Tab-separated table of C-alpha atoms and ligand atoms in Angstrom:
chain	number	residue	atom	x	y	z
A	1	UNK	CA	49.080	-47.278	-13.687
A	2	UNK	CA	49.262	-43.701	-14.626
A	3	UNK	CA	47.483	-44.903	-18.329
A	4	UNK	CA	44.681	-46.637	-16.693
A	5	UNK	CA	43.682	-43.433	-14.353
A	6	UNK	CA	43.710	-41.540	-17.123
A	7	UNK	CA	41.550	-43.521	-19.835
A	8	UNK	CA	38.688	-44.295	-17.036
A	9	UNK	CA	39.279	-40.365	-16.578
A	10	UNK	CA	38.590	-39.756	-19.947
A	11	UNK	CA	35.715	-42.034	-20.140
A	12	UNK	CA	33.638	-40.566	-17.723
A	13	UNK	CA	29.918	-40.204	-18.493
A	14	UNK	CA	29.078	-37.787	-16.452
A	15	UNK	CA	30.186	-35.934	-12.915
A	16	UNK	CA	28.985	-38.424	-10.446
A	17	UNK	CA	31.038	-41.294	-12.508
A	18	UNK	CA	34.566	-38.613	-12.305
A	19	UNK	CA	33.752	-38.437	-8.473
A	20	UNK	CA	33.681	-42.114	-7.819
A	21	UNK	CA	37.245	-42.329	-9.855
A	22	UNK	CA	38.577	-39.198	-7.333
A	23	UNK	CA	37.539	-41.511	-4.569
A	24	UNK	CA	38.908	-44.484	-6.069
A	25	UNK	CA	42.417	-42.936	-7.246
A	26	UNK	CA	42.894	-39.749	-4.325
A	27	UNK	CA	40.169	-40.799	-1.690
A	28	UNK	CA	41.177	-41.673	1.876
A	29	UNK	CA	41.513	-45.172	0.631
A	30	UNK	CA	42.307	-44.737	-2.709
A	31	UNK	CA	45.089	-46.433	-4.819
A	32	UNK	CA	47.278	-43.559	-5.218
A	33	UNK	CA	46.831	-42.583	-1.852
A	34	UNK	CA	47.897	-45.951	-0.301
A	35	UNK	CA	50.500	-46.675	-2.389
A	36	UNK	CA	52.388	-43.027	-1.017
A	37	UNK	CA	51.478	-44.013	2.525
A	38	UNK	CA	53.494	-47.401	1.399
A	39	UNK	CA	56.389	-44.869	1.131
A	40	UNK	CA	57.419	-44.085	4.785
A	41	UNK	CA	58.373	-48.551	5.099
A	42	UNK	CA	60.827	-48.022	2.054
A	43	UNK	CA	64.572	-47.918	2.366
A	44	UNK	CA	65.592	-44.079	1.234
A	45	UNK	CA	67.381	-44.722	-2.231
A	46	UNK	CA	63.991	-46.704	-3.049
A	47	UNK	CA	61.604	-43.639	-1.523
A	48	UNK	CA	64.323	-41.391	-3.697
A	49	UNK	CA	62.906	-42.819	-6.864
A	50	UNK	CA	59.319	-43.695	-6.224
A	51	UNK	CA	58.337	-40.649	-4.190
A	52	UNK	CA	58.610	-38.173	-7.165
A	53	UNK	CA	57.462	-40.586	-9.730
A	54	UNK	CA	53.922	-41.024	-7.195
A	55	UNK	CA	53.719	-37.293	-6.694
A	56	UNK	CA	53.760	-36.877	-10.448
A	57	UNK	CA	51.085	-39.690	-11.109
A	58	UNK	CA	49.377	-37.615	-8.271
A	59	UNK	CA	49.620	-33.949	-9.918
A	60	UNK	CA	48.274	-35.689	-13.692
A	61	UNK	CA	45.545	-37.716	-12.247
A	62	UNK	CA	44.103	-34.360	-10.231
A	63	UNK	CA	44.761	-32.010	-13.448
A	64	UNK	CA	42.917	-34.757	-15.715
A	65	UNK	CA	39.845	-34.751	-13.359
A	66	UNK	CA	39.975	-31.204	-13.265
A	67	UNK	CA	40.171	-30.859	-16.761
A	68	UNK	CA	37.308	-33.840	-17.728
A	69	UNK	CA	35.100	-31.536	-14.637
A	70	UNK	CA	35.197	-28.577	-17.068
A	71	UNK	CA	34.749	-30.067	-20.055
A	72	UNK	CA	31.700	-32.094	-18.748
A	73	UNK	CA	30.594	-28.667	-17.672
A	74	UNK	CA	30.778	-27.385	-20.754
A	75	UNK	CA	28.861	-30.305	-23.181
A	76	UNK	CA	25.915	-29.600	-20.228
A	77	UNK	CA	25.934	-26.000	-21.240
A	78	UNK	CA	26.144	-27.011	-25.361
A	79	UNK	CA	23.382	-29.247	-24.646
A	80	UNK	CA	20.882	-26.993	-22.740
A	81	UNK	CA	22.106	-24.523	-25.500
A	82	UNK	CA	21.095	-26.676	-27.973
A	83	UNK	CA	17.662	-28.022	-26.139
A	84	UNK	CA	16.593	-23.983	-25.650
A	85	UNK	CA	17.090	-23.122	-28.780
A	86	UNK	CA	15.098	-19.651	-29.691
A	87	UNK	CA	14.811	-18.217	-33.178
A	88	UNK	CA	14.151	-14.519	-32.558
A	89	UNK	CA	13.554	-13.542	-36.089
A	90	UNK	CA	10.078	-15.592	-35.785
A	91	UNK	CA	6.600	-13.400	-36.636
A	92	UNK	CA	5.358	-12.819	-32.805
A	93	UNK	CA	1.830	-14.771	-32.996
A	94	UNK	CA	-0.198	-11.828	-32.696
A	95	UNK	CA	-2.555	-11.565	-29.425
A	96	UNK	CA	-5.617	-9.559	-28.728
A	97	UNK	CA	-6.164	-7.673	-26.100
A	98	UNK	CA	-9.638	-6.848	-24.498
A	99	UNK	CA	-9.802	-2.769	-23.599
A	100	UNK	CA	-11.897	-0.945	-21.717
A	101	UNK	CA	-14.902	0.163	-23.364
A	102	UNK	CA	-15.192	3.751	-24.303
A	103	UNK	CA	-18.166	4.505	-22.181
A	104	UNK	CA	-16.635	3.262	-19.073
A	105	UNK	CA	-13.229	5.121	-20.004
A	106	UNK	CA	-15.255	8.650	-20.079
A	107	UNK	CA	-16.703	7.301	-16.859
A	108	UNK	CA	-14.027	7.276	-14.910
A	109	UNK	CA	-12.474	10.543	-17.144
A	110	UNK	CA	-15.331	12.037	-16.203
A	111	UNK	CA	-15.390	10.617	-12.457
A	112	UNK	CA	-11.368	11.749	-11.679
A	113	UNK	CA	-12.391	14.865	-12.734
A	114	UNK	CA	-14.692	15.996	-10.405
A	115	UNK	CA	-13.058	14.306	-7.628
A	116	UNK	CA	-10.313	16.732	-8.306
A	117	UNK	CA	-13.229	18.906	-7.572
A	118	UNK	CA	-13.802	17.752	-4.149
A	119	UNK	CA	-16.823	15.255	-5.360
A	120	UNK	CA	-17.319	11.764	-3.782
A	121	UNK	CA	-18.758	9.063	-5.776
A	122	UNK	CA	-22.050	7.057	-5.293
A	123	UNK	CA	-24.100	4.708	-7.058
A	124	UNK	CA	-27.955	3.371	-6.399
A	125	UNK	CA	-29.758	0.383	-7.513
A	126	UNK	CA	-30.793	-0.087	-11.587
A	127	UNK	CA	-33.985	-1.497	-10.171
A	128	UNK	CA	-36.372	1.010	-8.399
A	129	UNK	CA	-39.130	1.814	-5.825
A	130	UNK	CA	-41.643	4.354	-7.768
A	131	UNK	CA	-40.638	6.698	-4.332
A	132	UNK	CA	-37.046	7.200	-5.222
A	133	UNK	CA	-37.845	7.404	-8.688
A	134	UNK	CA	-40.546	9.528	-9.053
A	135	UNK	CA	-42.415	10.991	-5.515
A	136	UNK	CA	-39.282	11.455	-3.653
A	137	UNK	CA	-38.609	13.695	-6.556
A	138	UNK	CA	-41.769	15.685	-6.549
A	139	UNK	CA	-42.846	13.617	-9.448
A	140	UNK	CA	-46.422	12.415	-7.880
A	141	UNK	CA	-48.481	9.626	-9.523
A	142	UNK	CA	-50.466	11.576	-11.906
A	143	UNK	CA	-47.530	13.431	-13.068
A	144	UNK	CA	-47.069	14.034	-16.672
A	145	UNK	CA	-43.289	14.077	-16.556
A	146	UNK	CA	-44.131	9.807	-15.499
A	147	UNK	CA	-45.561	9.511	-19.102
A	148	UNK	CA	-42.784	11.532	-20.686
A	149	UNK	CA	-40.272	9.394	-18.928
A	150	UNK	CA	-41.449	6.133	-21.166
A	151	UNK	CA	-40.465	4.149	-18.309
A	152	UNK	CA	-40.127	0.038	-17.869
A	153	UNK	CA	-42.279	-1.074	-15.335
A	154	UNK	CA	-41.546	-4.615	-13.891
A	155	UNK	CA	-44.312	-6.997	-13.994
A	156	UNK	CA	-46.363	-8.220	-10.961
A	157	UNK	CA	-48.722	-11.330	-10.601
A	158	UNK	CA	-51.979	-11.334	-10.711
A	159	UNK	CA	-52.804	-10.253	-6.597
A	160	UNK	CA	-49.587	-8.785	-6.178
A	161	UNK	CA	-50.582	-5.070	-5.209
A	162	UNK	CA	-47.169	-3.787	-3.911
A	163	UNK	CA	-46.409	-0.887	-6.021
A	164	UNK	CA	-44.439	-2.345	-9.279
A	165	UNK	CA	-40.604	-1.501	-9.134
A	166	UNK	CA	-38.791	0.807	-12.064
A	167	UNK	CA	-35.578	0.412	-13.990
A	168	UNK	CA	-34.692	3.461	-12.975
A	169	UNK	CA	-35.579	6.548	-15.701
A	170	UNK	CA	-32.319	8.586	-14.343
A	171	UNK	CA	-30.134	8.923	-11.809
A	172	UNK	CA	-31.466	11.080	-9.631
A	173	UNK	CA	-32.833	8.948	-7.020
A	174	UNK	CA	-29.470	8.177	-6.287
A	175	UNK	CA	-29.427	12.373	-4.709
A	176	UNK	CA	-32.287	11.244	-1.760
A	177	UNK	CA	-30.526	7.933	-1.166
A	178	UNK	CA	-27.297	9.665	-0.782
A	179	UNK	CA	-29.130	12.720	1.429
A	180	UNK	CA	-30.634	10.253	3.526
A	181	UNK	CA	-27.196	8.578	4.052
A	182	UNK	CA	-24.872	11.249	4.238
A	183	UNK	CA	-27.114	14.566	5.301
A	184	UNK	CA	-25.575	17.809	4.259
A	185	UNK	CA	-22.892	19.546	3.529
A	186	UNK	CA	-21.778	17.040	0.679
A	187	UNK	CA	-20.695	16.856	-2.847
A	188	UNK	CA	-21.223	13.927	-4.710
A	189	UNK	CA	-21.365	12.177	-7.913
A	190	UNK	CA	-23.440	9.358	-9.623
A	191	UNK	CA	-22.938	7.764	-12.603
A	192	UNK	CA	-24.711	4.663	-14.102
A	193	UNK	CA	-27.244	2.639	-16.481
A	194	UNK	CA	-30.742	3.978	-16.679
A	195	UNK	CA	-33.578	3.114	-18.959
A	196	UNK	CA	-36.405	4.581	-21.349
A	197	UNK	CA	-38.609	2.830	-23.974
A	198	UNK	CA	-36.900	4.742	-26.666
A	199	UNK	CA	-34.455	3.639	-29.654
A	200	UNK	CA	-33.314	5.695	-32.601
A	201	UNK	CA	-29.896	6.984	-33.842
A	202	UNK	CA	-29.154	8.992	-30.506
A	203	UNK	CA	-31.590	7.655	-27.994
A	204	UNK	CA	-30.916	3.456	-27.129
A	205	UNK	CA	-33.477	2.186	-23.689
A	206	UNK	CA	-30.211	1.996	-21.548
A	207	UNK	CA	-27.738	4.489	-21.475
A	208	UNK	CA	-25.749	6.238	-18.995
A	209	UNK	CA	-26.025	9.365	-17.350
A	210	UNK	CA	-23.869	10.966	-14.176
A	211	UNK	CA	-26.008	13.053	-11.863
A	212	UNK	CA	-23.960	15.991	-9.790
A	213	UNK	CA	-25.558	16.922	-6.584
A	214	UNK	CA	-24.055	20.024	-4.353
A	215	UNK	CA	-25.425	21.531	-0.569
A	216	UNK	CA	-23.824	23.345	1.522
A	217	UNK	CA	-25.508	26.713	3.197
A	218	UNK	CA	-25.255	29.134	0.532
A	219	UNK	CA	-24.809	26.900	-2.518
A	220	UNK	CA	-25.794	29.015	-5.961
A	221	UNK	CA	-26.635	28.689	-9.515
A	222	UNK	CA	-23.298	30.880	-10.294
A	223	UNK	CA	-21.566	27.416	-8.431
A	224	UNK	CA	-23.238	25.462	-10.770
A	225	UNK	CA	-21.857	27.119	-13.429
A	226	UNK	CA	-18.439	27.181	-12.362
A	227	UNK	CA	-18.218	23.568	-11.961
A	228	UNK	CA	-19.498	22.895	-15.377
A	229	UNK	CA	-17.369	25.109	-17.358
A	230	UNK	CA	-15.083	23.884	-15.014
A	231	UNK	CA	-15.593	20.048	-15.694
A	232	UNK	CA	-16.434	20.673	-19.942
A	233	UNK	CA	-12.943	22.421	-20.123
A	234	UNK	CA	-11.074	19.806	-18.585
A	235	UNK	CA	-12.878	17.051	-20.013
A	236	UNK	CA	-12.203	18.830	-24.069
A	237	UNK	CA	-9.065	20.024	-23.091
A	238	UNK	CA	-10.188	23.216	-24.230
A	239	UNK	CA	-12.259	26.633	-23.093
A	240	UNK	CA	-15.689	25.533	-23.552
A	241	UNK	CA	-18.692	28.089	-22.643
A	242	UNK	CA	-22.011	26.896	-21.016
A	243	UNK	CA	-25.254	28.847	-21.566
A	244	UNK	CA	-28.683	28.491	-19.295
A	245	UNK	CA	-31.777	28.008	-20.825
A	246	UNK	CA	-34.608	28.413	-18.581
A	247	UNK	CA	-36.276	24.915	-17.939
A	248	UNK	CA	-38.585	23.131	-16.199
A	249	UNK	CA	-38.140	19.848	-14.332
A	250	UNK	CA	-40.692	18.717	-11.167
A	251	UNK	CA	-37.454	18.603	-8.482
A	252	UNK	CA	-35.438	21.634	-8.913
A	253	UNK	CA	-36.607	25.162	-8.998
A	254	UNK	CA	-35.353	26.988	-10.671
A	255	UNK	CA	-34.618	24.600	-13.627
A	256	UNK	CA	-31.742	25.223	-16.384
A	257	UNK	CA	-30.961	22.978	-19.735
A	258	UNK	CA	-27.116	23.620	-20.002
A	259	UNK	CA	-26.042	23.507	-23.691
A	260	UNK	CA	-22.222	24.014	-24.382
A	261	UNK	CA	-20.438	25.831	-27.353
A	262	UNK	CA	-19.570	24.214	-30.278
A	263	UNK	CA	-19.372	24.320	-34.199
A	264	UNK	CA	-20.799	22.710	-36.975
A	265	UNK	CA	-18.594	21.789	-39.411
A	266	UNK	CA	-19.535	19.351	-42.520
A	267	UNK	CA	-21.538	17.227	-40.075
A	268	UNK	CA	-18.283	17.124	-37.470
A	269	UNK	CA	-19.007	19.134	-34.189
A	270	UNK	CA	-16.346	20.909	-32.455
A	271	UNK	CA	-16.612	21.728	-28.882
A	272	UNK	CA	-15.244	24.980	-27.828
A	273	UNK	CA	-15.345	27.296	-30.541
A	274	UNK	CA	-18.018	28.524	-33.203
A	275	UNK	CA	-21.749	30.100	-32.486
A	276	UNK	CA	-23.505	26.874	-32.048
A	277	UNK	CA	-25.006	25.623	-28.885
A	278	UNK	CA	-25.468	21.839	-28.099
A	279	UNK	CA	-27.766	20.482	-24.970
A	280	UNK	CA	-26.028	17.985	-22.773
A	281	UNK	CA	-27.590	18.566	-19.478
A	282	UNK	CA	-30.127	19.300	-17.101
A	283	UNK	CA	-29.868	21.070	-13.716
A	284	UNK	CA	-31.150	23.483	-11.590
A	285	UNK	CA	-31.367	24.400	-7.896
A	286	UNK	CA	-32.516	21.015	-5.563
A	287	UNK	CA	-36.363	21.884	-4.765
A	288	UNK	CA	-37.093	22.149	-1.329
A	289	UNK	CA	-39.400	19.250	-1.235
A	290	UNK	CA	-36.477	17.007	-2.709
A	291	UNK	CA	-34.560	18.230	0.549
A	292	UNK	CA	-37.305	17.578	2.681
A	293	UNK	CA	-37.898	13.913	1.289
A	294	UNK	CA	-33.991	13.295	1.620
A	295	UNK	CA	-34.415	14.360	5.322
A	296	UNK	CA	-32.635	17.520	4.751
A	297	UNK	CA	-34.351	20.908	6.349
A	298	UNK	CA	-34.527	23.378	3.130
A	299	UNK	CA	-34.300	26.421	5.707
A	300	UNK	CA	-30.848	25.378	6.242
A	301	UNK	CA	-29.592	24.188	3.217
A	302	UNK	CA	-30.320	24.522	-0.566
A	303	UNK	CA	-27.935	23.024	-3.191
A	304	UNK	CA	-27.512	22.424	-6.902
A	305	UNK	CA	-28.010	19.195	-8.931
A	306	UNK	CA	-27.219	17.810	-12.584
A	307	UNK	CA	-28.140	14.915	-15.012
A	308	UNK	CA	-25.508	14.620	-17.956
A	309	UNK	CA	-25.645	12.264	-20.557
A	310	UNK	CA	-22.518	10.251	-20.559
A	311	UNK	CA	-22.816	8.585	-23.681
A	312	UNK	CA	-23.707	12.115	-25.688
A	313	UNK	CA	-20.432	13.657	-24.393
A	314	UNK	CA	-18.509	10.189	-25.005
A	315	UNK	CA	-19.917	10.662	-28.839
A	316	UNK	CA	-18.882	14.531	-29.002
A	317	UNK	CA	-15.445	13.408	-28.122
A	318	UNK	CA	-15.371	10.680	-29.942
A	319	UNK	CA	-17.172	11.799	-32.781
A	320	UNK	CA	-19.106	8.796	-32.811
A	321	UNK	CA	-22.253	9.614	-35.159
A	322	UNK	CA	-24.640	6.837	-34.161
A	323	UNK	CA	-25.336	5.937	-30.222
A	324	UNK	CA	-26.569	2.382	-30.896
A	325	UNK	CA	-22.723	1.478	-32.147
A	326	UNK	CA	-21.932	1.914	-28.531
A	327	UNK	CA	-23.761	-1.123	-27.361
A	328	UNK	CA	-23.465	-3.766	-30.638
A	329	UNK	CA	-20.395	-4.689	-29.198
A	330	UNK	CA	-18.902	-4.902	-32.980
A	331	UNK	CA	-15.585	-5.621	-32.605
A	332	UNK	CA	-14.802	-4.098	-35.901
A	333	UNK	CA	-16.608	-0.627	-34.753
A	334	UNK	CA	-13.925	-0.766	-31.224
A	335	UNK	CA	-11.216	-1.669	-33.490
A	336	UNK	CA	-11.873	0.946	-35.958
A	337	UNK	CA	-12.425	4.221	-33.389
A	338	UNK	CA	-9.362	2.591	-31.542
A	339	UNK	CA	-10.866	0.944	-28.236
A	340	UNK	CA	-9.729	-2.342	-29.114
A	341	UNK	CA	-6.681	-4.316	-30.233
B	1	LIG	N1	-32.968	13.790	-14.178
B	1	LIG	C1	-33.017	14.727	-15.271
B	1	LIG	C2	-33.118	13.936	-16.584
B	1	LIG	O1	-32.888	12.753	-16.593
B	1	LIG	C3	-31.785	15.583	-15.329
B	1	LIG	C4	-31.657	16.469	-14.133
B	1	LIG	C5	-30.947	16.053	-13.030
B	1	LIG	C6	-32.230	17.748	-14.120
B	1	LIG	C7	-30.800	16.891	-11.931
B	1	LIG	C8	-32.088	18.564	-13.049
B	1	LIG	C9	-31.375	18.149	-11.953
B	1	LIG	O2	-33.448	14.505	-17.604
């Protein structure tokens, strides 16, 4: 008896075959089981012999099952050892990774920064109305400063005599929409695409520009001045010194082009230090006619207002020589000034 329980033990394929020999041997109704309730109708030299020899059989059958439990337990584990197999030492196959491209990383550099300053963010349309463009920003029809813009005109059918929409030439229409939405006090930002018929090594018909826009009651020049230096410092990590240039542009009066320090050194430019003097901006305080069109009363309030080139200061940080590069979208050229895998 005890050899038979113990081979069928042994040949177990698996746990659910072990369970059904448990039953069979030590279940309710199993062999073993039966054959020690047979021991209460024996005479007591009989149950003398046969109760320890059936306790015994009892103890072995339950240690084998207990021991075939384990050791099906543990060919599982060698198995699904075996099956999930992983050779670390493999060469990782290598995976690129898109980044974010370097004109949208100074955008939002540039963007955190002046929040820190207390600016809010807006943006305006690519495509606009002539008004916001131009007249809204004392920029009437015959204007020259139209002309200078080389602006892209969309095209109209033949009997179509609504006035053509712009790309727009800056962002600056982007200071009435945001006056006529948000009236004054306020502090805001704007960067974005804008467009000009122009292309050579530092001029491509869409780039990207961030226009700064200030008013408050007694808003000054010496602000604006402040925030640059300001804004140029922490964007170089470094002291950098603005100087005004008197200017002129049709909606702010006065007018300043902003250039900041720098050096010229073998063709490199350094920002911060040296005798030179690069342009990067335009600015001036808002003109009161640009108030008035934004539905702001100029006896009140006055303000400053900027247009900086984002892609010139991404290329002074960069020192990226050639503009166009930004938009090829060479992979090589991200991979080789690091803004791509
Ligand atoms: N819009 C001007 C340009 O594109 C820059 C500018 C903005 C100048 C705001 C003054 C005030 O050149």
């Amino acid at each position: 008896l005890k050899s038979d329980w113990l081979a069928r033990i042994g040949q177990a394929a698996d746990e659910a075959a072990l369970e059904e020999i448990r039953v069979a041997a030590l279940g309710k109704k199993g062999e073993i089981s039966l054959k020690m309730r047979e021991l209460g109708g024996m005479s007591p030299e009989e149950r003398q012999v046969a109760g320890p020899a059936l306790n015994a059989l009892k103890d072995e059958v339950t240690a084998a099952l207990a021991a075939k439990k384990a050791a099906l337990a543990d060919a599982a584990l060698d198995e699904r050892l075996r099956a999930e197999w992983l050779d670390v030492t493999l060469p990782a196959r290598h995976r690129r990774a898109g980044t974010i491209h370097p004109v949208s990383q100074v955008t939002e550099e540039v963007t955190a920064i002046f929040a820190d300053m207390g600016f809010s963010v807006a943006e305006g349309p690519q495509i606009e109305t002539d008004w916001y463009n131009f007249d809204a920003l004392n920029i009437p029809g015959h204007h020259p400063a139209r002309a200078e813009m080389d602006t892209f005109y969309t095209h109209r059918s033949p009997g179509d005599d609504r006035p053509p929409h712009v790309l727009r030439t800056h962002t600056s229409p982007v200071q009435i929409r945001y006056m006529e939405a948000h009236g004054a006090p306020c502090r805001v930002i704007a960067p974005g695409r804008v467009y000009r018929a122009d292309y050579d090594q530092t001029h491509t018909p869409m780039f990207h520009q961030v226009e700064g826009l200030a008013i408050d009651r007694d808003i000054s020049m010496a602000n604006l001045k402040w925030v640059l230096e300001e804004f140029f410092s922490a964007y170089f990590g470094t002291k950098v010194r603005t100087r005004f240039r008197a200017s002129h542009f049709p909606f702010t009066e006065p007018s300043a082009e902003v250039d900041i320090q720098c050096s010229w050194e073998g063709g490199t430019v350094k920002v911060g230090e040296g005798n030179d003097w690069l342009e990067v901006l335009g600015s001036g305080m808002v003109h009161p006619k640009v108030l008035q069109a934004g539905g702001i009363d100029p006896t009140q309030w006055q303000g400053f207002a900027f247009g900086m080139g984002i892609d010139r200061i991404a290329m002074l940080k960069y020192g990226i020589p050639d503009l166009r590069a930004f938009f090829d979208s060479d992979l090589r050229w991200l991979r080789h000034y690091g803004f791509s895998a």
